[in-house]
Short mmCIF file of N, CA and C in Angstrom, two decimals:
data_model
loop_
_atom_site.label_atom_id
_atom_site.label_comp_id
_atom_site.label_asym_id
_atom_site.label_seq_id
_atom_site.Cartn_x
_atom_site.Cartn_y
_atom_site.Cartn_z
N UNK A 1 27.37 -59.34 -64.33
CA UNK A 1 26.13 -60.06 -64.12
C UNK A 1 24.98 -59.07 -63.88
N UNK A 2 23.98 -59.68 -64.20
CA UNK A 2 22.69 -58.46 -64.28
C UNK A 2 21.58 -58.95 -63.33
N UNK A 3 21.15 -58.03 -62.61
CA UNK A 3 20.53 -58.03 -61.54
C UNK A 3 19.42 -57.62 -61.82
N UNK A 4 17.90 -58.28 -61.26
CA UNK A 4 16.70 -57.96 -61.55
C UNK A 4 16.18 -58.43 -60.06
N UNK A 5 15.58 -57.02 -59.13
CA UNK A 5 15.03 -56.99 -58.31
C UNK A 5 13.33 -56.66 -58.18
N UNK A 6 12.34 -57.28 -57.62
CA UNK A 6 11.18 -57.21 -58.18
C UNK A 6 10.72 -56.17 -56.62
N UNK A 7 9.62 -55.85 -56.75
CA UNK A 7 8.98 -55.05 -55.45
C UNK A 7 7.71 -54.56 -55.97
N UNK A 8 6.96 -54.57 -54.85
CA UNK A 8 5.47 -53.71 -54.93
C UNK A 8 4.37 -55.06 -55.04
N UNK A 9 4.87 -56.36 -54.65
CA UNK A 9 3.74 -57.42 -54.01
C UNK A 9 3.09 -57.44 -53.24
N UNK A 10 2.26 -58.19 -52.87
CA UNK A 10 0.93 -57.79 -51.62
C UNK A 10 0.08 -58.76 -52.24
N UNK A 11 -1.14 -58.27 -51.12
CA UNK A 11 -2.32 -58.95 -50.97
C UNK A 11 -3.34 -57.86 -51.46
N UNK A 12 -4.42 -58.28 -52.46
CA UNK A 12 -5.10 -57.19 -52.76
C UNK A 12 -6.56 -57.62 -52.87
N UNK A 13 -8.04 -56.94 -52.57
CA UNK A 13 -8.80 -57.72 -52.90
C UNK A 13 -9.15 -57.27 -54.84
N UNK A 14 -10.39 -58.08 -54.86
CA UNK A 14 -10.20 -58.36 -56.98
C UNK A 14 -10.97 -56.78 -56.55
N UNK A 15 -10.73 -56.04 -58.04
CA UNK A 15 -10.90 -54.87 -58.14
C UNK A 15 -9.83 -53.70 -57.83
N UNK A 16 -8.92 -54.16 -57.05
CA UNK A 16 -7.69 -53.14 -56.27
C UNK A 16 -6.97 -53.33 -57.57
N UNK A 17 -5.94 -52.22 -57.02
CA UNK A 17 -4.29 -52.32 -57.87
C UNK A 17 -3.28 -52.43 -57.13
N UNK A 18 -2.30 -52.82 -58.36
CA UNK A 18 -1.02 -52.72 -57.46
C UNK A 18 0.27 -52.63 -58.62
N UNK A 19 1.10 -51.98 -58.48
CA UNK A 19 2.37 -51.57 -58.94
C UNK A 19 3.21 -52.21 -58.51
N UNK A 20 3.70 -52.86 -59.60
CA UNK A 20 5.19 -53.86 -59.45
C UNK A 20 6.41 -53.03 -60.25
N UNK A 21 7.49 -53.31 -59.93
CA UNK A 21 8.60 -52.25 -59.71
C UNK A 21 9.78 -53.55 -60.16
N UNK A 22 10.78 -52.88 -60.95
CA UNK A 22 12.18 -54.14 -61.17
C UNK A 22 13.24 -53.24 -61.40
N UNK A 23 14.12 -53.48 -60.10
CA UNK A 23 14.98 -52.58 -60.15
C UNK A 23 16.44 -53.31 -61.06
N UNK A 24 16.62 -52.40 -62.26
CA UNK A 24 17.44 -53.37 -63.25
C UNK A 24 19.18 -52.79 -63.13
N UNK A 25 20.31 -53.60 -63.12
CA UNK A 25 21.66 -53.36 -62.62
C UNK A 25 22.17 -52.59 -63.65
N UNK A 26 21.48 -52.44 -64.52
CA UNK A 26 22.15 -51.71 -66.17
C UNK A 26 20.85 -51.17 -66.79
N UNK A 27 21.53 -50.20 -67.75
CA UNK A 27 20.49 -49.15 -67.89
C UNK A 27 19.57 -50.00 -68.80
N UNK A 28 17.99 -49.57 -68.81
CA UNK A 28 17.34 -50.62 -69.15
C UNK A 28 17.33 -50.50 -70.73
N UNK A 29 18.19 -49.67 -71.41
CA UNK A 29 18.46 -49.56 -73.13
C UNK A 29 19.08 -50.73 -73.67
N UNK A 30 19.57 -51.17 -72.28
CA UNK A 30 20.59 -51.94 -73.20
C UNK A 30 20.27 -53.24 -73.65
N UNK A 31 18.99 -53.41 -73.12
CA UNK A 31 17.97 -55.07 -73.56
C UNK A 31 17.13 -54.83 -75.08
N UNK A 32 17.23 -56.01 -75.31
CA UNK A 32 16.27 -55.59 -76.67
C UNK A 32 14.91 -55.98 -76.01
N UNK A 33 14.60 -56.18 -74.54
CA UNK A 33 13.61 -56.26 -74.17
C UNK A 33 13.47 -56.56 -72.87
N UNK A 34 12.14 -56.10 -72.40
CA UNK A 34 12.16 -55.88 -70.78
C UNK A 34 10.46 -56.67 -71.01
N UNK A 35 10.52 -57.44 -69.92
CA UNK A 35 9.48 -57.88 -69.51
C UNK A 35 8.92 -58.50 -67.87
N UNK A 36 7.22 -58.72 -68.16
CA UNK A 36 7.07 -59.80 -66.78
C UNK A 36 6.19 -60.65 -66.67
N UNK A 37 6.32 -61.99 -66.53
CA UNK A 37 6.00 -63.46 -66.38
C UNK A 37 5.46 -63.49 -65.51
N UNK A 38 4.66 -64.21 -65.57
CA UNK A 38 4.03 -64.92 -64.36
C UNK A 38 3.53 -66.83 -64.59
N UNK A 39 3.13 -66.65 -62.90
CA UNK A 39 3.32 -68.69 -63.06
C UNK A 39 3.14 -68.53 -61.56
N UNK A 40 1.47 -69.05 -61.90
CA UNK A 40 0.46 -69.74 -60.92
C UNK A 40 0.99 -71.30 -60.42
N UNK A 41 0.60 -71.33 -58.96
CA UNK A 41 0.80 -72.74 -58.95
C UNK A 41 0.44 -74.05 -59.27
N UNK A 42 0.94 -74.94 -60.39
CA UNK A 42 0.98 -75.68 -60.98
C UNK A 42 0.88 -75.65 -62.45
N UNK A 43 1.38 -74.49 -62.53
CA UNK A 43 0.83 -74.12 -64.13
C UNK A 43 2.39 -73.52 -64.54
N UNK A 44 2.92 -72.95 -65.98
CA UNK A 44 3.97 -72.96 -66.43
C UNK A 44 3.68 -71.32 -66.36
N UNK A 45 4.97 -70.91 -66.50
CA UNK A 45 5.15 -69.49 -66.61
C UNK A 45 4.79 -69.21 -67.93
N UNK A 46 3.74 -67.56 -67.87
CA UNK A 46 3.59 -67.35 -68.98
C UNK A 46 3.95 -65.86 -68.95
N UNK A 47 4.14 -65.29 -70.46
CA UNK A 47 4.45 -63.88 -70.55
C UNK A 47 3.13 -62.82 -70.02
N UNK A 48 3.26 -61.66 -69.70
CA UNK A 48 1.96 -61.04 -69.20
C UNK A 48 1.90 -60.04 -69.51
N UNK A 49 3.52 -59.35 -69.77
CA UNK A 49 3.48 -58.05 -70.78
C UNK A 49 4.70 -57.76 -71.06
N UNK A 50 5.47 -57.28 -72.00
CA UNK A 50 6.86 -57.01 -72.76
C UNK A 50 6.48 -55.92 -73.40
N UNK A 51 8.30 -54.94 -72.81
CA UNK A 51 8.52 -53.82 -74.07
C UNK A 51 9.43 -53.57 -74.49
N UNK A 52 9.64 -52.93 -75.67
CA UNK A 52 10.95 -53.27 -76.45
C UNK A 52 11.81 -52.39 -76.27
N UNK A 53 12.85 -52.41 -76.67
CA UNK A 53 13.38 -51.33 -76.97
C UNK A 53 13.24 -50.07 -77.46
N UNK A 54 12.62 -50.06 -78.14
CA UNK A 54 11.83 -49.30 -79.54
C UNK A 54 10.86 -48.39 -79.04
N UNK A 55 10.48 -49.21 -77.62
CA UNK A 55 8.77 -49.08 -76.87
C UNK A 55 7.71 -49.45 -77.31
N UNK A 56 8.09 -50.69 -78.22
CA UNK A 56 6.52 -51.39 -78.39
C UNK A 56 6.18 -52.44 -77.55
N UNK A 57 5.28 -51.90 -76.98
CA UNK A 57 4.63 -53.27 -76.31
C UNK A 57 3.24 -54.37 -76.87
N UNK A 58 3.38 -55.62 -75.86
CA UNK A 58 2.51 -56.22 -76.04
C UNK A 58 1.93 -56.97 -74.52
N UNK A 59 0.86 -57.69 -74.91
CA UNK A 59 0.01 -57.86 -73.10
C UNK A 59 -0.34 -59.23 -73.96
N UNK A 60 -0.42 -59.75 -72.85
CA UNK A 60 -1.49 -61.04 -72.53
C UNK A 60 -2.83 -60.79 -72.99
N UNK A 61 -3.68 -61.84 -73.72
CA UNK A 61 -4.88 -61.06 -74.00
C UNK A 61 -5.81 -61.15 -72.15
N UNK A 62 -5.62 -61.88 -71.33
CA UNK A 62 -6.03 -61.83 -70.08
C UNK A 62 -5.92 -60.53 -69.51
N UNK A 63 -5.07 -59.94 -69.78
CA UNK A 63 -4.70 -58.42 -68.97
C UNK A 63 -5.09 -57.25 -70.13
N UNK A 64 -4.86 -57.55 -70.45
CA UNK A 64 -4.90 -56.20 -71.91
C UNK A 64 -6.10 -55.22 -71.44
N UNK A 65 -5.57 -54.25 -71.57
CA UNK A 65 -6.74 -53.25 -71.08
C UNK A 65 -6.85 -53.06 -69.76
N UNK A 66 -6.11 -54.10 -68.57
CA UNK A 66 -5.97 -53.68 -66.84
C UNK A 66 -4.58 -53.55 -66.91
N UNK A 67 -3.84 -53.65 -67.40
CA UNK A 67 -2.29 -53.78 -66.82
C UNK A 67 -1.36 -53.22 -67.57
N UNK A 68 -0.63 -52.24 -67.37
CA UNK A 68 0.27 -51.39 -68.55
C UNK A 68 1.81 -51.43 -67.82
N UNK A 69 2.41 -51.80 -68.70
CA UNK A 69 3.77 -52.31 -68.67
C UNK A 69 4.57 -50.65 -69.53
N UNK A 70 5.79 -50.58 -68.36
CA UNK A 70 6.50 -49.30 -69.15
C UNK A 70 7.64 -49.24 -68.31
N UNK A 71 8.41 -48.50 -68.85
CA UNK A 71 10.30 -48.01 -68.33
C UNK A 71 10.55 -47.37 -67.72
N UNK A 72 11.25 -46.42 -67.05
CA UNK A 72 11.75 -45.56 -66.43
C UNK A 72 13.48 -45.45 -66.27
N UNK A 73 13.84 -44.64 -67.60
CA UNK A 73 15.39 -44.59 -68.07
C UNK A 73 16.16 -43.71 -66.97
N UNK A 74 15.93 -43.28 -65.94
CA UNK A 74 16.59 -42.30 -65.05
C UNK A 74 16.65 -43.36 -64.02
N UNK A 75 15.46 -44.00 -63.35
CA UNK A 75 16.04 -44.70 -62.51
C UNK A 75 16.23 -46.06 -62.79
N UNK A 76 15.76 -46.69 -63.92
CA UNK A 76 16.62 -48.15 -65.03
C UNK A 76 15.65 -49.14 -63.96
N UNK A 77 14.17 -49.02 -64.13
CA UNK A 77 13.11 -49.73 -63.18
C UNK A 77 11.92 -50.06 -64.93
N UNK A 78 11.39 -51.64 -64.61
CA UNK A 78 10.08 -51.70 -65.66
C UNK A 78 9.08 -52.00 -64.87
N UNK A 79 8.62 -51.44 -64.49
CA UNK A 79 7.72 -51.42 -64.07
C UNK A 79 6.09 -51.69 -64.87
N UNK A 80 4.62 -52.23 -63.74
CA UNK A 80 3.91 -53.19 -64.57
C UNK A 80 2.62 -52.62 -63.46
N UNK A 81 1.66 -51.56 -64.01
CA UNK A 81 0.66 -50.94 -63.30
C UNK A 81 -0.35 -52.10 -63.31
N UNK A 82 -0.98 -52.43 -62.23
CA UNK A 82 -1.79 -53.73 -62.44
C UNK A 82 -3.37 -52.91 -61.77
N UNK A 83 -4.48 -52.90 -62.63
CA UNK A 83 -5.48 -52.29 -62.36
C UNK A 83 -6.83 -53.32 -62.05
N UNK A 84 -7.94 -53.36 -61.76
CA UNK A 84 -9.05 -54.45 -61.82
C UNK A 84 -8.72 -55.47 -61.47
N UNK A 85 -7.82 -55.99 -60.46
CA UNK A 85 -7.34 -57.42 -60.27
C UNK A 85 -8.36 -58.07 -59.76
N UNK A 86 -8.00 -59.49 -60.46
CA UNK A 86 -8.63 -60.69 -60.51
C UNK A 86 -8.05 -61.57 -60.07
N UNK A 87 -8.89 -62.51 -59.24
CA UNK A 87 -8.18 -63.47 -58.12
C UNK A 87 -7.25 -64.95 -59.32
N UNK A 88 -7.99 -64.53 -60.96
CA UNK A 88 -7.26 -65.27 -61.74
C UNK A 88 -6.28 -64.75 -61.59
N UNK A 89 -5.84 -63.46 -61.39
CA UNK A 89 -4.30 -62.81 -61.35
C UNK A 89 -3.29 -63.21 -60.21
N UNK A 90 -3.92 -64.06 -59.68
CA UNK A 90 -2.92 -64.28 -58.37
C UNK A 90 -1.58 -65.52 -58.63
N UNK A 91 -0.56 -64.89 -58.92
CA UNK A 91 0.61 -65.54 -59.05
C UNK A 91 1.82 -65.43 -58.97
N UNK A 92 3.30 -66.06 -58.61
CA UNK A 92 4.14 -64.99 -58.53
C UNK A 92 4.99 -64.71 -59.86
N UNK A 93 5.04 -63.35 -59.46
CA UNK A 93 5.15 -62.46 -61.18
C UNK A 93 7.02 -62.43 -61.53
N UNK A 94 6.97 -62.64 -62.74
CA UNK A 94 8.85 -62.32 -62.54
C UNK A 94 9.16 -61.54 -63.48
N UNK A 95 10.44 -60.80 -63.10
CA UNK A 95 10.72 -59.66 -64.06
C UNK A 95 11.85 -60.30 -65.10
N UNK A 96 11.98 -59.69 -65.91
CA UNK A 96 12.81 -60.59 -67.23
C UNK A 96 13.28 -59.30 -68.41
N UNK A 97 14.83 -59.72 -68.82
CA UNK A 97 15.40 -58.85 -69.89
C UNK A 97 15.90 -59.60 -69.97
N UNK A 98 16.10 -59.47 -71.81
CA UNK A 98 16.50 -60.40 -72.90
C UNK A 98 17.42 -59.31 -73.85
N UNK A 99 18.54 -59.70 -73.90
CA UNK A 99 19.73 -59.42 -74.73
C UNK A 99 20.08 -60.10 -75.76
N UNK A 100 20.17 -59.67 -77.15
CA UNK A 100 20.44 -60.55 -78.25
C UNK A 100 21.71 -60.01 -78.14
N UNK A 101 22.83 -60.93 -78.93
CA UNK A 101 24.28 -60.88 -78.97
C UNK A 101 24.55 -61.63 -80.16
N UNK A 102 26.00 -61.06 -80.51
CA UNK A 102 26.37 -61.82 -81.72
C UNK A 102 26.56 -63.50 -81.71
N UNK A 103 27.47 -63.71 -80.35
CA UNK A 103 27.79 -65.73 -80.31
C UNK A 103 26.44 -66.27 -78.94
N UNK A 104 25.90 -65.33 -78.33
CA UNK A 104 24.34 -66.05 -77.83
C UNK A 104 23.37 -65.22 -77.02
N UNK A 105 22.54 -65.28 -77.16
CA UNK A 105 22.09 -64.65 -76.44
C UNK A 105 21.69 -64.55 -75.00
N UNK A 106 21.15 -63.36 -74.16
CA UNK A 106 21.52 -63.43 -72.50
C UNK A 106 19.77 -63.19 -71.98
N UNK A 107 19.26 -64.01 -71.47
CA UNK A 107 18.19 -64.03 -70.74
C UNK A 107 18.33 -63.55 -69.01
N UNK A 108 17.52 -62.98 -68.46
CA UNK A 108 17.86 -62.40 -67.14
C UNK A 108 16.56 -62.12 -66.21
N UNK A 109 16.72 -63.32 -65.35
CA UNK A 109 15.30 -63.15 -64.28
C UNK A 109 15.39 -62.73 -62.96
N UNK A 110 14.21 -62.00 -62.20
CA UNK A 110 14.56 -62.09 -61.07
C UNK A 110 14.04 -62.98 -60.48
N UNK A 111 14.04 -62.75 -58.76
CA UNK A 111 13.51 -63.51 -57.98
C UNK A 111 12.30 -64.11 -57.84
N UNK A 112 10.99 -63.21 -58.43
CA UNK A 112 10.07 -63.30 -58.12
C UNK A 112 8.91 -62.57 -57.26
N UNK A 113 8.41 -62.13 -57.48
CA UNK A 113 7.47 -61.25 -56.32
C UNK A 113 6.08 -61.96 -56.27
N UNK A 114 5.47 -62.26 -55.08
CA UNK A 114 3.70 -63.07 -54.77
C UNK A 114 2.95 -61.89 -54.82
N UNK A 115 1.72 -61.90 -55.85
CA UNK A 115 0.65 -61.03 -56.01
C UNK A 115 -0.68 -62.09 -55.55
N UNK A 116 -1.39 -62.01 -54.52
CA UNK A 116 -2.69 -62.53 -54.15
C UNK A 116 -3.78 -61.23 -54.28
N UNK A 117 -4.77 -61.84 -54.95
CA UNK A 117 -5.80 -61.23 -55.04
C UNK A 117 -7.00 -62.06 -54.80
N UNK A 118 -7.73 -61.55 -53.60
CA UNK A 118 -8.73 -62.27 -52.83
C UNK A 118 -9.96 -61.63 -53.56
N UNK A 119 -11.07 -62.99 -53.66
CA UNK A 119 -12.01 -62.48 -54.25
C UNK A 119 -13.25 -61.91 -52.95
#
């Protein structure tokens, strides 16, 4: 079973940053993709940035240009640099790897981490 631990939440005011951290149970090669969601309250989870295997990424057009999503193969963490925050950014964020397989494929979330950003 695969384990996705999130860290580096807080309270920030808009303009601050903050670094979110996912500590992953298997090395993070072995996903055809690493990502992190988010989902405000009352609203549906949406994607906010994904990277591949390959290392291509993609962003939300909301973040694009504040927030850079990337790996770290030594300590198997995806981490998600969050820059210029905006009190629209306030939600809790989840970390996510996706495994394709031959008979189905394996989706994998964590807990969740709360990002508030006060305007």
């Amino acid at each position: 079973q695969v384990q996705l631990v999130e860290s580096g939440g807080g309270l920030v005011q808009a303009g601050g940053s903050l670094r979110l951290s996912c500590a992953v149970s298997r090395t993070v090669f072995s996903f055809n993709s690493l990502a992190w969601y988010r989902q405000a309250p009352g609203k549906q989870r949406d994607l906010v940035a994904k990277i591949t295997s390959g290392g291509n990424t993609n962003y939300a057009d909301s973040v694009q240009g504040r927030f850079t999503i990337s790996r770290d193969s030594r300590n198997n963490t995806v981490d998600l640099q969050m820059n210029n925050l905006e009190p629209e950014d306030t939600a809790v964020y989840f970390c996510n790897a996706f495994q394709r397989a031959t008979m189905a494929d394996h989706e994998y979330w964590g807990q969740g981490i709360q990002v508030t950003v006060s305007s």
